[in-house]
PDB file of C-alpha atoms in Angstrom:
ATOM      1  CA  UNK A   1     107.708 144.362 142.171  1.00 56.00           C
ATOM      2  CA  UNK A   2     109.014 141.843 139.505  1.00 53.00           C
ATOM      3  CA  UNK A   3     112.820 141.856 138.778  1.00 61.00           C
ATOM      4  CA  UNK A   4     113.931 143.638 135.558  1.00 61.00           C
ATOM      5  CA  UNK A   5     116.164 140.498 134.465  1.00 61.00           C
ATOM      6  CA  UNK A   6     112.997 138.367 135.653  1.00 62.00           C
ATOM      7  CA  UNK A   7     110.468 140.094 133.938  1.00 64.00           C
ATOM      8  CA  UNK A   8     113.036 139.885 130.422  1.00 70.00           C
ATOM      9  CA  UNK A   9     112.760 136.227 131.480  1.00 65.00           C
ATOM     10  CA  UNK A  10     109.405 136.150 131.855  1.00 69.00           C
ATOM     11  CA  UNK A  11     108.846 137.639 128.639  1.00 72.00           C
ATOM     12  CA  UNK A  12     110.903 134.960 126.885  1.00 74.00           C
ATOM     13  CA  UNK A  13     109.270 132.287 128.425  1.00 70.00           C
ATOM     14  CA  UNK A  14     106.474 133.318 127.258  1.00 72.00           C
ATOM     15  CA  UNK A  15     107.524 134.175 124.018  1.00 77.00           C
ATOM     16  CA  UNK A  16     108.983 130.695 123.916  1.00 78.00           C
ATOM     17  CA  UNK A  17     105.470 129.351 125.294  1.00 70.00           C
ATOM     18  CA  UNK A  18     103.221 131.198 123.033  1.00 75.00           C
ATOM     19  CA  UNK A  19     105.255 130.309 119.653  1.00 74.00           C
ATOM     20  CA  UNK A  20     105.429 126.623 120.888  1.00 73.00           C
ATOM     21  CA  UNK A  21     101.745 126.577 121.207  1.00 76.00           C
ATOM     22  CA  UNK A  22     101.185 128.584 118.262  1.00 81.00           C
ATOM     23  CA  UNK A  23     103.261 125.860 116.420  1.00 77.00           C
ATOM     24  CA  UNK A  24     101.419 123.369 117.953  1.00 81.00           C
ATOM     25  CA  UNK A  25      98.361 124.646 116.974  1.00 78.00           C
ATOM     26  CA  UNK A  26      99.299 124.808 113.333  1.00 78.00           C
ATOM     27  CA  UNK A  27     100.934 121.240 112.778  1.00 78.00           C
ATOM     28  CA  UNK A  28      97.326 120.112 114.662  1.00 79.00           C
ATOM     29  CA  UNK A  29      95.724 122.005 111.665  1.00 82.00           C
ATOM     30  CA  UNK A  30      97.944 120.666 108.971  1.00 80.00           C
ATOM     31  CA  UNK A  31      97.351 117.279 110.402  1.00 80.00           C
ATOM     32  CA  UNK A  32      93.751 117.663 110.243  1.00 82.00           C
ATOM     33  CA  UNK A  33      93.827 119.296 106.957  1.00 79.00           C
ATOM     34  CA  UNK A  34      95.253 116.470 105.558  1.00 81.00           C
ATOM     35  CA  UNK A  35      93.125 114.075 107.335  1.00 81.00           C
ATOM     36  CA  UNK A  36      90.182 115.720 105.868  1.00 81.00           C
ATOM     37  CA  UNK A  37      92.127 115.395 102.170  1.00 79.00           C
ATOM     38  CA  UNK A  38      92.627 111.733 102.449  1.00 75.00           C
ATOM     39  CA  UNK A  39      89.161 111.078 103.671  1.00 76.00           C
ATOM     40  CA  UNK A  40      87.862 113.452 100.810  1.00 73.00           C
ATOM     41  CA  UNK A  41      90.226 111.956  98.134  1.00 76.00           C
ATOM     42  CA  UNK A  42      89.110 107.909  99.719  1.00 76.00           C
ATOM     43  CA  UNK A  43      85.440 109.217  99.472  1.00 74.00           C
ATOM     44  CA  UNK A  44      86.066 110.625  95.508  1.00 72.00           C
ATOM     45  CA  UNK A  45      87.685 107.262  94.452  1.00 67.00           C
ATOM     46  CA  UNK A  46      85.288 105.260  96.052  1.00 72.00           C
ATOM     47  CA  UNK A  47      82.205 106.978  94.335  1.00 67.00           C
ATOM     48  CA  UNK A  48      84.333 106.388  90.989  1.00 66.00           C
ATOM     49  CA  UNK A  49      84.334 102.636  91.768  1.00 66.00           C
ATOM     50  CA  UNK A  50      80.793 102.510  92.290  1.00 72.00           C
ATOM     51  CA  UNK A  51      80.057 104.713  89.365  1.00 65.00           C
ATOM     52  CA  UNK A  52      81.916 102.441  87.459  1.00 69.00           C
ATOM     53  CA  UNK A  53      80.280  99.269  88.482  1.00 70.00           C
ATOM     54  CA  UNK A  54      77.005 100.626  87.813  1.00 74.00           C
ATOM     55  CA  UNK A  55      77.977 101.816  84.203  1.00 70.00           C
ATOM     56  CA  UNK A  56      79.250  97.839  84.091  1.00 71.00           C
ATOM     57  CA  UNK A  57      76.017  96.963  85.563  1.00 72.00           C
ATOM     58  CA  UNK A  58      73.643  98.895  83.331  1.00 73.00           C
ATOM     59  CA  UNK A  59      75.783  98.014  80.219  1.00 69.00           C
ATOM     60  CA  UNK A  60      75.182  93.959  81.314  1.00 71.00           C
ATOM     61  CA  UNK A  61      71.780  94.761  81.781  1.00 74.00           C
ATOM     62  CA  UNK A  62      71.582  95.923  78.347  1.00 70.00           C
ATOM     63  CA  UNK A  63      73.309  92.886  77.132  1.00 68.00           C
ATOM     64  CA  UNK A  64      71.253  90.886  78.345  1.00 71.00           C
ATOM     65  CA  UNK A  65      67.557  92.879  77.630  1.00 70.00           C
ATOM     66  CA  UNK A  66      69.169  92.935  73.875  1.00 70.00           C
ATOM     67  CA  UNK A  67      69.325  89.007  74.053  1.00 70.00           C
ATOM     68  CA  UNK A  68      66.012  88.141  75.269  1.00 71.00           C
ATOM     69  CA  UNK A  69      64.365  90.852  72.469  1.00 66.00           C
ATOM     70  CA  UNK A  70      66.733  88.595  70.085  1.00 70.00           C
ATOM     71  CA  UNK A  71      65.433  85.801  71.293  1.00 73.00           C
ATOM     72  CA  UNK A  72      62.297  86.644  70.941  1.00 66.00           C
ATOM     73  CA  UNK A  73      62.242  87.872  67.727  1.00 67.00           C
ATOM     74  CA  UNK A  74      64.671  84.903  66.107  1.00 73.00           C
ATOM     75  CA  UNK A  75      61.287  83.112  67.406  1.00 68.00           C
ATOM     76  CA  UNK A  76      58.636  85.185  66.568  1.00 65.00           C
ATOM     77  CA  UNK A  77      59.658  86.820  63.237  1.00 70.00           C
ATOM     78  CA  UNK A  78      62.465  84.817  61.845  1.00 76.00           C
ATOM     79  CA  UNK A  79      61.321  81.569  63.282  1.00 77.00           C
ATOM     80  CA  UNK A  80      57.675  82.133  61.055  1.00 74.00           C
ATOM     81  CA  UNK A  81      59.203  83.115  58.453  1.00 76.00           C
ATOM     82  CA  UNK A  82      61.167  80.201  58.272  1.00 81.00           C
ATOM     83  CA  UNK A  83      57.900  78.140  58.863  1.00 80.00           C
ATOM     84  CA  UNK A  84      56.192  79.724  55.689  1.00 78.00           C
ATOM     85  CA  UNK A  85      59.145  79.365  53.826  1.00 83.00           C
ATOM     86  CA  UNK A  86      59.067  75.211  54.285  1.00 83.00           C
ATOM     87  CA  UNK A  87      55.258  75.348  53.559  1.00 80.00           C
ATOM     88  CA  UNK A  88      55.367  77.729  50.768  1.00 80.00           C
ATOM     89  CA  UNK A  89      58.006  75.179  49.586  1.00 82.00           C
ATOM     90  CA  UNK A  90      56.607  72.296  50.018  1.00 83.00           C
ATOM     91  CA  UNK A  91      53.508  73.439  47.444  1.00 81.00           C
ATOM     92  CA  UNK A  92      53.915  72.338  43.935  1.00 81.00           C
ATOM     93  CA  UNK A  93      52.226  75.730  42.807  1.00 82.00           C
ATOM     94  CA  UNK A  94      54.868  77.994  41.148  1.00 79.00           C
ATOM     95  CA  UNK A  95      53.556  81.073  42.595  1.00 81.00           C
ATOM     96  CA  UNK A  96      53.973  79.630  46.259  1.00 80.00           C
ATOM     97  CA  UNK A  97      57.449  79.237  45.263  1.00 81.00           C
ATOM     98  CA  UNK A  98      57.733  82.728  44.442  1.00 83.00           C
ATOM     99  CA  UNK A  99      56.290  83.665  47.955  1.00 84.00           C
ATOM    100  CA  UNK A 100      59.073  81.401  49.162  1.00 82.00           C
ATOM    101  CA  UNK A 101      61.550  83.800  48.015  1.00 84.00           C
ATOM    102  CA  UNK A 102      60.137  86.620  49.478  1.00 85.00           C
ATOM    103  CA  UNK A 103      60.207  84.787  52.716  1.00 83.00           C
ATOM    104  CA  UNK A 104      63.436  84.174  52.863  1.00 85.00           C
ATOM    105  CA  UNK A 105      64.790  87.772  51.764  1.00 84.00           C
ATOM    106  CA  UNK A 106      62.618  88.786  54.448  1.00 82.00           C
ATOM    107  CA  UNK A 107      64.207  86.388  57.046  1.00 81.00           C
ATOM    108  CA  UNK A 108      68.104  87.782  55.783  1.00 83.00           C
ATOM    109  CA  UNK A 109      66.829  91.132  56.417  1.00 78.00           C
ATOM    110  CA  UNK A 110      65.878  90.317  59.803  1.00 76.00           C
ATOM    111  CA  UNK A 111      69.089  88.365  60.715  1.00 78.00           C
ATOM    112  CA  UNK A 112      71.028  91.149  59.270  1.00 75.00           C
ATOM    113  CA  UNK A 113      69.116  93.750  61.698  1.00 69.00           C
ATOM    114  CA  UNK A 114      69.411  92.021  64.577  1.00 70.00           C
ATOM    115  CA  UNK A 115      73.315  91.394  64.264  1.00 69.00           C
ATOM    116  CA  UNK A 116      73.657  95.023  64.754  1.00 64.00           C
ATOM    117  CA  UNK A 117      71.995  94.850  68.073  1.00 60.00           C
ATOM    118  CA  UNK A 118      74.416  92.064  69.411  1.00 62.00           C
ATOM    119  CA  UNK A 119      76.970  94.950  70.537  1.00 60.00           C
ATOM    120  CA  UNK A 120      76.454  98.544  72.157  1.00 63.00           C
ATOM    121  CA  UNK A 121      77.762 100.450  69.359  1.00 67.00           C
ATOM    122  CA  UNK A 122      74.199 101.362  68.867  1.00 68.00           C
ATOM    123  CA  UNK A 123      74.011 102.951  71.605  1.00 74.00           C
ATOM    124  CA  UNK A 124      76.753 105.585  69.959  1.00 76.00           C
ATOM    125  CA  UNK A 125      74.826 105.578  66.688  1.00 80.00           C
ATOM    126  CA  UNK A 126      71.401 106.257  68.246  1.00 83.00           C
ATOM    127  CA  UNK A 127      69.942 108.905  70.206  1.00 91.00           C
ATOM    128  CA  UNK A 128      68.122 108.836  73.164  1.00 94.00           C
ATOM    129  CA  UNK A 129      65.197 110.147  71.150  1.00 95.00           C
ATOM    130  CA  UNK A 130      65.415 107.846  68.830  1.00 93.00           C
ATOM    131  CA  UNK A 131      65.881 104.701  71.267  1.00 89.00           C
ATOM    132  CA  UNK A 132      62.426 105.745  73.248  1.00 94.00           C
ATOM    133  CA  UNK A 133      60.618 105.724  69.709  1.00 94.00           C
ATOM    134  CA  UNK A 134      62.008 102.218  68.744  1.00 88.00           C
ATOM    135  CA  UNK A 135      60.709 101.053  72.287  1.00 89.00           C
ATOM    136  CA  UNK A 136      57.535 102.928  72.149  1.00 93.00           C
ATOM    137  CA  UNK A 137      56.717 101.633  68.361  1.00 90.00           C
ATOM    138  CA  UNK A 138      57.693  97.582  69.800  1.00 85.00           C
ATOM    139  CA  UNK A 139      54.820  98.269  72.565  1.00 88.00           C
ATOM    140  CA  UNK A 140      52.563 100.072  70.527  1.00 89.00           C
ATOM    141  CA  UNK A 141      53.175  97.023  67.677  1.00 84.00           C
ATOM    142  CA  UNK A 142      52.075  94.535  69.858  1.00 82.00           C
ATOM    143  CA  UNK A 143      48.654  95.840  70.851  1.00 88.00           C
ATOM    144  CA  UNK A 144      49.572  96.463  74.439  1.00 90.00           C
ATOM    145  CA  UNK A 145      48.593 100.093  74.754  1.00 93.00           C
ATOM    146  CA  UNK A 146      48.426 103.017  72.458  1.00 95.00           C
ATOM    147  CA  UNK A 147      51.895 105.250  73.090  1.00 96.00           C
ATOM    148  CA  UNK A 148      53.413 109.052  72.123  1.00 97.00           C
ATOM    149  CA  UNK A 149      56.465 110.484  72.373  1.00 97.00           C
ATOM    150  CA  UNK A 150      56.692 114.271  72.259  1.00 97.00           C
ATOM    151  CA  UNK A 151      60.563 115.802  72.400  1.00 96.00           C
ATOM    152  CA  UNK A 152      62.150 118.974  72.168  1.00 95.00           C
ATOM    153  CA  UNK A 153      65.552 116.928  71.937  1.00 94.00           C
ATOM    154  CA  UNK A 154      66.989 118.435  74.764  1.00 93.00           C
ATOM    155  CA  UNK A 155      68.783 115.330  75.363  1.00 94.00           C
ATOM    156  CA  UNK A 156      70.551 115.660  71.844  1.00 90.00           C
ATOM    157  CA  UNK A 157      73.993 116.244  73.330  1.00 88.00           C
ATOM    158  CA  UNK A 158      74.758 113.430  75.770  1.00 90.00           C
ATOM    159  CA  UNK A 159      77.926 111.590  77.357  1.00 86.00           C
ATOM    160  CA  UNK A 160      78.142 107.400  76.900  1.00 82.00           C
ATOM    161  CA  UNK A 161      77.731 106.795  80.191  1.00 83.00           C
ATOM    162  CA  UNK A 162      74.595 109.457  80.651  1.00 88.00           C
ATOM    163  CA  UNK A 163      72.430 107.941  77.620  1.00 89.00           C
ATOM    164  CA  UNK A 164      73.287 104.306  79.068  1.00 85.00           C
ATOM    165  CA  UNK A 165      72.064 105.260  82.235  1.00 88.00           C
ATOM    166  CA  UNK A 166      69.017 106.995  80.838  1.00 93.00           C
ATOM    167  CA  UNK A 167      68.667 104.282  78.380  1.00 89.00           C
ATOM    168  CA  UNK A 168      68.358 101.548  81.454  1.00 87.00           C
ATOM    169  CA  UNK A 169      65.929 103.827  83.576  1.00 91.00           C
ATOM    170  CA  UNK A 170      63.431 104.422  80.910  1.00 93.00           C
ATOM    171  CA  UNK A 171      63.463 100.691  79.772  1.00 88.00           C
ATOM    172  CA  UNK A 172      62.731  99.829  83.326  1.00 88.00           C
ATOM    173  CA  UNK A 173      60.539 102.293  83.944  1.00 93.00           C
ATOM    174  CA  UNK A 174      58.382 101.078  80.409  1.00 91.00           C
ATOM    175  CA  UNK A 175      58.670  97.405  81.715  1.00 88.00           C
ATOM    176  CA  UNK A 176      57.250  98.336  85.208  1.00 90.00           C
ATOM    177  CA  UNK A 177      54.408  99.856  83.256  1.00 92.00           C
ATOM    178  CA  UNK A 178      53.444  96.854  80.887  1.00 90.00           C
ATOM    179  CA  UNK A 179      53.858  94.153  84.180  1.00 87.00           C
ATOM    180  CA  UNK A 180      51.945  96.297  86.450  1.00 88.00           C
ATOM    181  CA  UNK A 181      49.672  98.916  85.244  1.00 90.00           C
ATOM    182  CA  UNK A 182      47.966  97.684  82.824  1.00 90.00           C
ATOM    183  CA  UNK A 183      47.213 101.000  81.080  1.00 94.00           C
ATOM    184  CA  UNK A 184      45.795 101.861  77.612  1.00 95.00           C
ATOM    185  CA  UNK A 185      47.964 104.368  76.872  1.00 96.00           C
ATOM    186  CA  UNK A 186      52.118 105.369  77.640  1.00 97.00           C
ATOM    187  CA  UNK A 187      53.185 108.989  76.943  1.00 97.00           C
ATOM    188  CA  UNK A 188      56.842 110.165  76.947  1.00 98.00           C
ATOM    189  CA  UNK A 189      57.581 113.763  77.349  1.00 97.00           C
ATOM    190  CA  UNK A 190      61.308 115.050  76.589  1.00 97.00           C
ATOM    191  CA  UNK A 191      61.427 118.720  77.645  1.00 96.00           C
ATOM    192  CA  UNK A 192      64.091 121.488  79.394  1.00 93.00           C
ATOM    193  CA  UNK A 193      63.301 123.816  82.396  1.00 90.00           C
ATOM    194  CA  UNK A 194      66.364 126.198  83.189  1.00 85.00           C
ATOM    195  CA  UNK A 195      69.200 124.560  83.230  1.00 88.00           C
ATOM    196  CA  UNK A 196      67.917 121.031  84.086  1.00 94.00           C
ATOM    197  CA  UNK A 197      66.185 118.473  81.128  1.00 96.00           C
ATOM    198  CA  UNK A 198      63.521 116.042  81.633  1.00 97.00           C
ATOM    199  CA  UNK A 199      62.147 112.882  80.624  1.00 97.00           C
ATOM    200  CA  UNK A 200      58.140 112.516  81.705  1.00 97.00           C
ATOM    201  CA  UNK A 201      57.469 108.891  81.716  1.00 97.00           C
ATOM    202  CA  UNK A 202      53.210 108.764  82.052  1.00 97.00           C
ATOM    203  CA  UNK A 203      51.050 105.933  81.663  1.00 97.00           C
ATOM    204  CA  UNK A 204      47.125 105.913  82.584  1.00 96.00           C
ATOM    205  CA  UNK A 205      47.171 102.799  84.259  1.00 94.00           C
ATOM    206  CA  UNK A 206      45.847 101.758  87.799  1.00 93.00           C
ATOM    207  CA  UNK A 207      48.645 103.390  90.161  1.00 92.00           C
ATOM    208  CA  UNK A 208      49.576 102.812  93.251  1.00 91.00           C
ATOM    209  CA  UNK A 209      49.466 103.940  96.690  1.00 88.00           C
ATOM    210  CA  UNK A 210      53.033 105.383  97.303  1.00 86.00           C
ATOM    211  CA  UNK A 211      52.731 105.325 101.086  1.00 81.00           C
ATOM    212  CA  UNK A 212      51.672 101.991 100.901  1.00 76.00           C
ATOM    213  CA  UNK A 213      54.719 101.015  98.490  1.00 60.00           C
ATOM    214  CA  UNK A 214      56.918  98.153  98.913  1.00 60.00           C
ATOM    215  CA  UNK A 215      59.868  97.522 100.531  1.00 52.00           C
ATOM    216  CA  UNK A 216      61.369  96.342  97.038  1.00 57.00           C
ATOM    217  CA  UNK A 217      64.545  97.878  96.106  1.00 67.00           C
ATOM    218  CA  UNK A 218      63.290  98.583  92.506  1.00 79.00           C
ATOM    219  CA  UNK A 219      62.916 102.542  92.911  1.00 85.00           C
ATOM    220  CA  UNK A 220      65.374 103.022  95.022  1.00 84.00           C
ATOM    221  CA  UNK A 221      68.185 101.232  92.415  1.00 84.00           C
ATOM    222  CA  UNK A 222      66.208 103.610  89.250  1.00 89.00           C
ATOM    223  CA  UNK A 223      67.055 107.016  92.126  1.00 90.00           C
ATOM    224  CA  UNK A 224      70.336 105.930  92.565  1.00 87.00           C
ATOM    225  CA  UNK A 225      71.434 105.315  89.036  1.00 87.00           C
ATOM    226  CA  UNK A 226      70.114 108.787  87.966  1.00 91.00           C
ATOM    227  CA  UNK A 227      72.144 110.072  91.109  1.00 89.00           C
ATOM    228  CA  UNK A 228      75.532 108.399  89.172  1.00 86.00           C
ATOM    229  CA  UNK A 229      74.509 111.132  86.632  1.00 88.00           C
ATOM    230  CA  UNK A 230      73.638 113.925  88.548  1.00 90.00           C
ATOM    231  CA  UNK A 231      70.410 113.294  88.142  1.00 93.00           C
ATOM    232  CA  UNK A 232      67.387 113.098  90.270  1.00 95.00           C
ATOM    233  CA  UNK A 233      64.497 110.614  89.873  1.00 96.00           C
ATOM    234  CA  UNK A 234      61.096 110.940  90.940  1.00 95.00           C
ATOM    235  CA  UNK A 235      57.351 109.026  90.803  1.00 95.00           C
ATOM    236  CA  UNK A 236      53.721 110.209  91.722  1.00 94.00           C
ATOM    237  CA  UNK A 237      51.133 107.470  91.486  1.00 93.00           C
ATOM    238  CA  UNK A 238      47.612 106.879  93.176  1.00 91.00           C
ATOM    239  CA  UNK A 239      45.376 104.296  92.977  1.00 92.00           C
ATOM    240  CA  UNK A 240      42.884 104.499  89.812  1.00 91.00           C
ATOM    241  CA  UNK A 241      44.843 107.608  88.329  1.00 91.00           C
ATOM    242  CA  UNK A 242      48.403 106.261  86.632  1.00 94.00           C
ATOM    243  CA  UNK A 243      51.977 106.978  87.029  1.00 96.00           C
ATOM    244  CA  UNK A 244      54.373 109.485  86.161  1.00 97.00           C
ATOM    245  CA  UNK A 245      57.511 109.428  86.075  1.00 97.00           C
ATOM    246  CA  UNK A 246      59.856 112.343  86.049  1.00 97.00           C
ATOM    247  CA  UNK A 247      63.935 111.948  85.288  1.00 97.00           C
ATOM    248  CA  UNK A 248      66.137 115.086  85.515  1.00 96.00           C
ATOM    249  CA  UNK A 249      69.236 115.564  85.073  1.00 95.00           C
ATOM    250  CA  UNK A 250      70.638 118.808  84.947  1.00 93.00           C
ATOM    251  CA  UNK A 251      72.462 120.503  81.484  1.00 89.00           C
ATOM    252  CA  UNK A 252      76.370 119.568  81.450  1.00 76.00           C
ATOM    253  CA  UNK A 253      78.420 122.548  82.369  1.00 57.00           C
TER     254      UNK A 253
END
């Protein structure tokens, strides 16, 4: 049988033992807690850095997609206007003279339309809605392919860096289209499901075979530029029966 001043000592050693574990097993906890902080808070600011340099990314790619349109129509439009213009003016009829005119107001309303496409403060001005029909009108213009745009304008409401993000994919997505699909017709469908809002991207081209697609990193950059959003990108394709393409990207709480 155990002392009564041992066992009081026994008790306090444990006591002792017990809260010096106990403590122990909190600072570990602490120190882990705040571990996990850091690593969370590291993780946070490094997702804002590459959020940002997509945003810088997609807002150079714009830049430079605006240019080359610019430079195509300075050549195309303005450049044959100019051309008519010097022949109308070199006619010694009066009336050519008069078509001369006309020429040249039309080339000064050209010039002054494109020098509000040399910034991104159109991108404030214009919806999303309205963007798509711009780029669907330029295709359909050309001859290319017949195109549509239906929209419930559920993409009315939209942060900067959302619509320049969507603005990027669904260029892409249209230029992927005219280079490889060759279709006869484009349809864009702008619609809302719950609490998420999507863009259908469809042409009736000649597809693909998905399990057979390339290593390229093209849909994989489109997926993880909607991801910068919150938003999810997706494609269905086979060989003989078009593409669609569906963006979502869910309703901003």
């Amino acid at each position: 049988m155990i002392p009564p001043d041992n066992q009081i000592y026994i008790i306090i050693f444990s006591t002792i033992f017990l809260g010096g574990l106990m403590s122990t097993f909190v600072v570990a906890m602490v120190f882990i807690h705040r571990q996990r902080q850091a690593q969370s808070r590291q993780k946070m600011d490094q997702m804002q850095v590459e959020f940002e340099k997509t945003l810088r990314h997609v807002e150079n790619e714009i830049h430079q997609e605006t240019l080359t349109q610019i430079g195509r129509d300075l050549h195309d439009n303005i450049g044959q206007l100019l051309s008519l213009t010097k022949l109308n003016l070199n006619s010694s009829k009066p009336e050519k003279h008069l078509e001369a005119r006309e020429c040249v107001n039309e080339a000064i309303k050209e010039v002054r339309a494109l020098s509000k496409t040399l910034n991104l403060d159109w991108v404030e001005s214009l919806s999303l809605d309205e963007y798509i029909a711009q780029q669907l009108q330029r295709i359909q213009a050309t001859g290319f392919c017949e195109t549509s745009l239906q929209s419930d304008r559920s993409f009315a409401e939209l942060k900067k860096e959302e619509k320049l993000v969507l603005i990027r994919v669904v260029q892409e997505c249209l230029n992927n289209a005219i280079k490889h699909a060759q279709p006869d017709r484009i349809a864009i469908r702008i619609s809302k499901n719950g609490r998420a809002r999507h863009i259908e991207i469809e042409d009736n081209g000649q597809g693909f075979d998905t399990s057979k697609q390339s290593n390229g990193s093209g849909m994989y950059n489109l997926s993880k530029r909607m991801e910068t959003i919150g938003g999810k990108f997706s494609l269905s394709s086979a060989v003989g029966k078009g593409t669609l393409v569906n963006l979502e990207l869910p309703f901003s709480v």
